[in-house]
Each structure stands twice: as structure tokens, then as C-alpha cells.
PDB file of C-alpha atoms in Angstrom:
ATOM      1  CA  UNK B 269       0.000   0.000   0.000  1.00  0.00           C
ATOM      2  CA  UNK B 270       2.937   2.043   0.378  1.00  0.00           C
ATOM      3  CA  UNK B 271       4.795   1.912  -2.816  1.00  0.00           C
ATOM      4  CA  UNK B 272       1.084   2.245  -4.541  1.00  0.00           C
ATOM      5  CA  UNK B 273       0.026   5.271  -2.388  1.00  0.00           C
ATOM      6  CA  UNK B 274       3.378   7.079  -3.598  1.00  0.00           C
ATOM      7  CA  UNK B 275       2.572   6.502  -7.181  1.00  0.00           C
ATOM      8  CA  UNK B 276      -1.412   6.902  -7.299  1.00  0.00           C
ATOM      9  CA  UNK B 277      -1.860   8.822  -3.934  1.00  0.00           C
ATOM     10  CA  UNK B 278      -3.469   6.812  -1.054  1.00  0.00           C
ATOM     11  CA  UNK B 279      -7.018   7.101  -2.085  1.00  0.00           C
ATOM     12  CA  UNK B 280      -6.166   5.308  -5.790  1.00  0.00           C
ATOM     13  CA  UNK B 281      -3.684   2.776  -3.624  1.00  0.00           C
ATOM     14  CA  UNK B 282      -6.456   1.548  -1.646  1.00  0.00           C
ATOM     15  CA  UNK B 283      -8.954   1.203  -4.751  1.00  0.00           C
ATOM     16  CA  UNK B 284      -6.393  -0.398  -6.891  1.00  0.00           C
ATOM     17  CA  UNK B 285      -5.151  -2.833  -3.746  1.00  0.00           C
ATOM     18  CA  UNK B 286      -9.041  -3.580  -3.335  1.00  0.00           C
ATOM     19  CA  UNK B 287      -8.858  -4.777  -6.798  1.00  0.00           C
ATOM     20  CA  UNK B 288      -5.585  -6.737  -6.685  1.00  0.00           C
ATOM     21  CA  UNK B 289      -7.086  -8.355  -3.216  1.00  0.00           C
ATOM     22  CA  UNK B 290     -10.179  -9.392  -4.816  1.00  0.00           C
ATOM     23  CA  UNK B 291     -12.250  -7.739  -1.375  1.00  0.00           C
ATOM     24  CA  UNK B 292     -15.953  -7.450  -1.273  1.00  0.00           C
ATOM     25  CA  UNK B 293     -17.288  -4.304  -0.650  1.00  0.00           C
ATOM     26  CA  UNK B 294     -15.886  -1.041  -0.508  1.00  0.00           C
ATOM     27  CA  UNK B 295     -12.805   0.463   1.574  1.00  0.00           C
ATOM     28  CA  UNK B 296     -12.762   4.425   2.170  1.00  0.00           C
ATOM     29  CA  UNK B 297     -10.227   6.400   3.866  1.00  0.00           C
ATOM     30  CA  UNK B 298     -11.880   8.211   5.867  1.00  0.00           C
ATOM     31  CA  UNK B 299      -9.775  11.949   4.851  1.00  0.00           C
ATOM     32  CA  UNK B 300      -6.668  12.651   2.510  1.00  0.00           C
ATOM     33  CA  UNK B 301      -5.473  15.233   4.752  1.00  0.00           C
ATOM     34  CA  UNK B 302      -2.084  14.898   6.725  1.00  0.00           C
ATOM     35  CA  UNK B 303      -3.421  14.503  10.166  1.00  0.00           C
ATOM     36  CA  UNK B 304      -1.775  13.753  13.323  1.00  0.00           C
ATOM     37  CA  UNK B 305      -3.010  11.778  16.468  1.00  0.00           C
ATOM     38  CA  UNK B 306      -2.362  13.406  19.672  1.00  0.00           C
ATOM     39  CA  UNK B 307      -3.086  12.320  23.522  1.00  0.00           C
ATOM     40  CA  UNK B 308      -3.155  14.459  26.262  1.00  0.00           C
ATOM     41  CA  UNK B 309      -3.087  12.193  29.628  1.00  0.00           C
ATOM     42  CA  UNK B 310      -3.976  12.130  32.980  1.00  0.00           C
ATOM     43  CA  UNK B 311      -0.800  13.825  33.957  1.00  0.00           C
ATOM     44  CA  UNK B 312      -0.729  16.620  31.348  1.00  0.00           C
ATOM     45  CA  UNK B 313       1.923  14.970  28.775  1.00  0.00           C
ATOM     46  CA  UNK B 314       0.976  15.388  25.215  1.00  0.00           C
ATOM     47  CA  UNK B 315       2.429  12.870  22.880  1.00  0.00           C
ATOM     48  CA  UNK B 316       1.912  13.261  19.397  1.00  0.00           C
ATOM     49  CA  UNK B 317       2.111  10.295  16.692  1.00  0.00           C
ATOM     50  CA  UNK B 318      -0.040   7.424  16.613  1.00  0.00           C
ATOM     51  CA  UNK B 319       3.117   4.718  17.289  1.00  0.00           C
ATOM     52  CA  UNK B 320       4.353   6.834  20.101  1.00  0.00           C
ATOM     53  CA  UNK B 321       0.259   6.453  21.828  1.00  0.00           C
ATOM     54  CA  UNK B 322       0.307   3.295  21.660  1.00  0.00           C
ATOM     55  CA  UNK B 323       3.071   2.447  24.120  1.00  0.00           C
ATOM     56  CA  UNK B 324       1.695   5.048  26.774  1.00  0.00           C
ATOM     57  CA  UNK B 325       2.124   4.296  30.185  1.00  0.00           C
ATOM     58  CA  UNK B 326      -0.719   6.157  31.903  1.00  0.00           C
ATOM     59  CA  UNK B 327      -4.309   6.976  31.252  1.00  0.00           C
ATOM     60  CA  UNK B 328      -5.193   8.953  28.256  1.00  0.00           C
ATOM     61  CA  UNK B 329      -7.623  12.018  28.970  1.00  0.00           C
ATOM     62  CA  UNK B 330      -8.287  12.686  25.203  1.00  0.00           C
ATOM     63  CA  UNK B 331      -7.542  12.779  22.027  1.00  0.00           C
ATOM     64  CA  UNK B 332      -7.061  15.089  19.215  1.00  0.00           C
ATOM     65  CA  UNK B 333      -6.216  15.675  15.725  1.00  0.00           C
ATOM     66  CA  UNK B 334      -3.528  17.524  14.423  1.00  0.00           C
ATOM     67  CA  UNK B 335      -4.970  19.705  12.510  1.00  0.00           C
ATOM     68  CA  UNK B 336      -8.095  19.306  14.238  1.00  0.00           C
ATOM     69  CA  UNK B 337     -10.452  20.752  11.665  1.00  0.00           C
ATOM     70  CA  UNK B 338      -9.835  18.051   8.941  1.00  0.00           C
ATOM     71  CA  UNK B 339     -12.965  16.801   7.222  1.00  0.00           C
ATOM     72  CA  UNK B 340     -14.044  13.294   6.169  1.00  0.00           C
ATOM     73  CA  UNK B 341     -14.164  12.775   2.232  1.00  0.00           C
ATOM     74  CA  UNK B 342     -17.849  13.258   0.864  1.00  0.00           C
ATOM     75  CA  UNK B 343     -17.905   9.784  -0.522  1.00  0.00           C
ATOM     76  CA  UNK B 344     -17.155   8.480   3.404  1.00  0.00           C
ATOM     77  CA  UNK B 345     -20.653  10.190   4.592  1.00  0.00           C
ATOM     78  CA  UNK B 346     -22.746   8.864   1.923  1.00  0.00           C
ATOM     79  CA  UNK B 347     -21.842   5.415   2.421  1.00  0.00           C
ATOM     80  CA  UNK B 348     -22.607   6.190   5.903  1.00  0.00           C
ATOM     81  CA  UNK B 349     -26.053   7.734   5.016  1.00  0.00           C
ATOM     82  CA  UNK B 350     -26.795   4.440   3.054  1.00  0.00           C
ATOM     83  CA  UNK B 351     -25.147   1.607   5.116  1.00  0.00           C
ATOM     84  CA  UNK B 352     -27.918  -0.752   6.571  1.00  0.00           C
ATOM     85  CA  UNK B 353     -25.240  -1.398   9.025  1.00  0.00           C
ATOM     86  CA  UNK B 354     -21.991   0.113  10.654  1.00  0.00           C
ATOM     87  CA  UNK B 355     -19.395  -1.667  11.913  1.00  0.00           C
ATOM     88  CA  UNK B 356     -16.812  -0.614  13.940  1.00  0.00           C
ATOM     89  CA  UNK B 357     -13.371  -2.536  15.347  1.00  0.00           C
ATOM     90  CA  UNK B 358     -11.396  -4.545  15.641  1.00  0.00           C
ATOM     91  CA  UNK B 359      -8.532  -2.535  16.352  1.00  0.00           C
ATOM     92  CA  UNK B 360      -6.898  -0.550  18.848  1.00  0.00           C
ATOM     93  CA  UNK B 361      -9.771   1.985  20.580  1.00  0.00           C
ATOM     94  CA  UNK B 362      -7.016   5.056  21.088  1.00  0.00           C
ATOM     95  CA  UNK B 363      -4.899   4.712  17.968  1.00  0.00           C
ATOM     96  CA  UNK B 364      -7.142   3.089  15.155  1.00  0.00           C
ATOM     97  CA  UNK B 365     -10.918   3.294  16.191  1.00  0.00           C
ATOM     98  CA  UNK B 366     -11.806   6.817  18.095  1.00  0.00           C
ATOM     99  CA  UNK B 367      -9.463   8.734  15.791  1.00  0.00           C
ATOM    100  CA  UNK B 368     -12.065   8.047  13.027  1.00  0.00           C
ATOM    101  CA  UNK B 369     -14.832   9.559  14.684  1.00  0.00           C
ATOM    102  CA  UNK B 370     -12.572  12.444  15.423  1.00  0.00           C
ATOM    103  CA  UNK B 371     -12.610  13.710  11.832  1.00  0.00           C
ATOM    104  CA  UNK B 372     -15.008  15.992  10.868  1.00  0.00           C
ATOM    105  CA  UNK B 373     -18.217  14.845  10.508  1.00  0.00           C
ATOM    106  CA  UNK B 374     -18.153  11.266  10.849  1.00  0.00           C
ATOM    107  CA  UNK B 375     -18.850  10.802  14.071  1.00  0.00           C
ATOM    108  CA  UNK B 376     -22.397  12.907  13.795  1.00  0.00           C
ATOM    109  CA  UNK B 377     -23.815  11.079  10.364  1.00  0.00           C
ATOM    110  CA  UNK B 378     -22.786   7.927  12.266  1.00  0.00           C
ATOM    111  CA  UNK B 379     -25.136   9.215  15.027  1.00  0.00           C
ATOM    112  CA  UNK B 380     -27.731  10.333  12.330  1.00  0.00           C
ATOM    113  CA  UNK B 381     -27.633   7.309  10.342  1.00  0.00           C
ATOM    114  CA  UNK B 382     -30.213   4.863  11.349  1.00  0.00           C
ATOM    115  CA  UNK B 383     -28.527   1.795  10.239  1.00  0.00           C
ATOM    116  CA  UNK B 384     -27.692  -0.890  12.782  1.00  0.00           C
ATOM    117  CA  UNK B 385     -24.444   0.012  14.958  1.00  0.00           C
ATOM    118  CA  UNK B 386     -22.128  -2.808  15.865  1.00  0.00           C
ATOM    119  CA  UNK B 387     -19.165  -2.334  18.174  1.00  0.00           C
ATOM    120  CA  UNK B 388     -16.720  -5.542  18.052  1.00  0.00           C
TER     121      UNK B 388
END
């Protein structure tokens, strides 16, 4: 996904290593925008970048994004609109899942939507 993303740009990569995987359905990043993850914890200390979170030793107060008024692609809120069902996980909560419904938007047409919500 790498090498693709720095010919095609991620959004192609993913459609064209979609196609190359032979996946059903659809996957959508959810922005194009450079973002940064940031934590603030418990005791104040903000550390920035998704790989340093995730070895944290402490609890994490919140999180952030980096900029923090990135929006979610238009194409990622239809198929929210339409989904009969939304699925979210597996995956890390602080450093995969939550920083989804961080970006712009997402997390209120996943509120809106009145498909069937699964956490797993």
C-alpha cells in the first residue's frame, strides 16, 4: 500500500489494492489530509504520533487531531447515510478506532444514520 500510495496517492492505492485483493465491498479512507493523532493524559503529557500512543504508560484524557479541523471525504458520509449497518473494530480503541470519529463529521452522520451500529 505504500509503494502504490506514492505513485497513485493513497485514495487510488487503496482502490487499486481492493482490486488486486479481490475484497468485497468497498474500503474508504476516511480523509486525505495529513493529520496527526495526539493524547493528552492524565498527567498533562501530550504525545503526538499514533506509534508513540500506543506504548503510553498512563491513562489517556483525550484525544485530538492535528490539525483538528480536517474533514471526512464526501464519498465516506454517503456510504454512511446508506449503510444498513456500521461496523466498527477490531482494532486498537485510542490509535485506530476513536481517531475516526474524530474527523469531521463522521462521528455525527454515524449518530444520524439509522442503520444498525455494531461495536466488536
Amino acid at each position: 500500500l505504500a509503494a502504490m500510495s506514492q505513485i497513485l496517492g493513497f485514495k487510488d492505492a487503496i482502490k487499486a489494492s481492493g482490486k488486486v485483493l479481490a475484497i468485497r465491498g468497498k474500503v474508504l479512507p476516511v480523509t486525505e489530509e495529513n493529520i496527526k493523532l495526539k493524547a493528552i493524559c492524565e498527567d498533562g503529557r501530550e504525545i503526538l504520533g499514533e506509534s508513540n500512543i500506543g506504548g503510553t504508560l498512563g491513562a489517556i484524557r483525550r484525544l485530538e487531531l492535528v490539525p483538528g479541523d480536517c474533514k471526512a471525504l464526501p464519498e465516506v458520509l454517503a456510504a454512511i447515510a446508506s449503510a444498513e449497518a456500521i461496523v466498527v473494530g477490531p482494532g486498537s480503541l485510542y490509535t485506530s478506532l476513536l481517531p475516526n470519529l474524530l474527523v469531521g463529521g463522521v462521528a455525527e452522520a454515524i449518530a444520524a444514520s439509522k442503520a444498525v451500529k455494531m461495536y466488536v
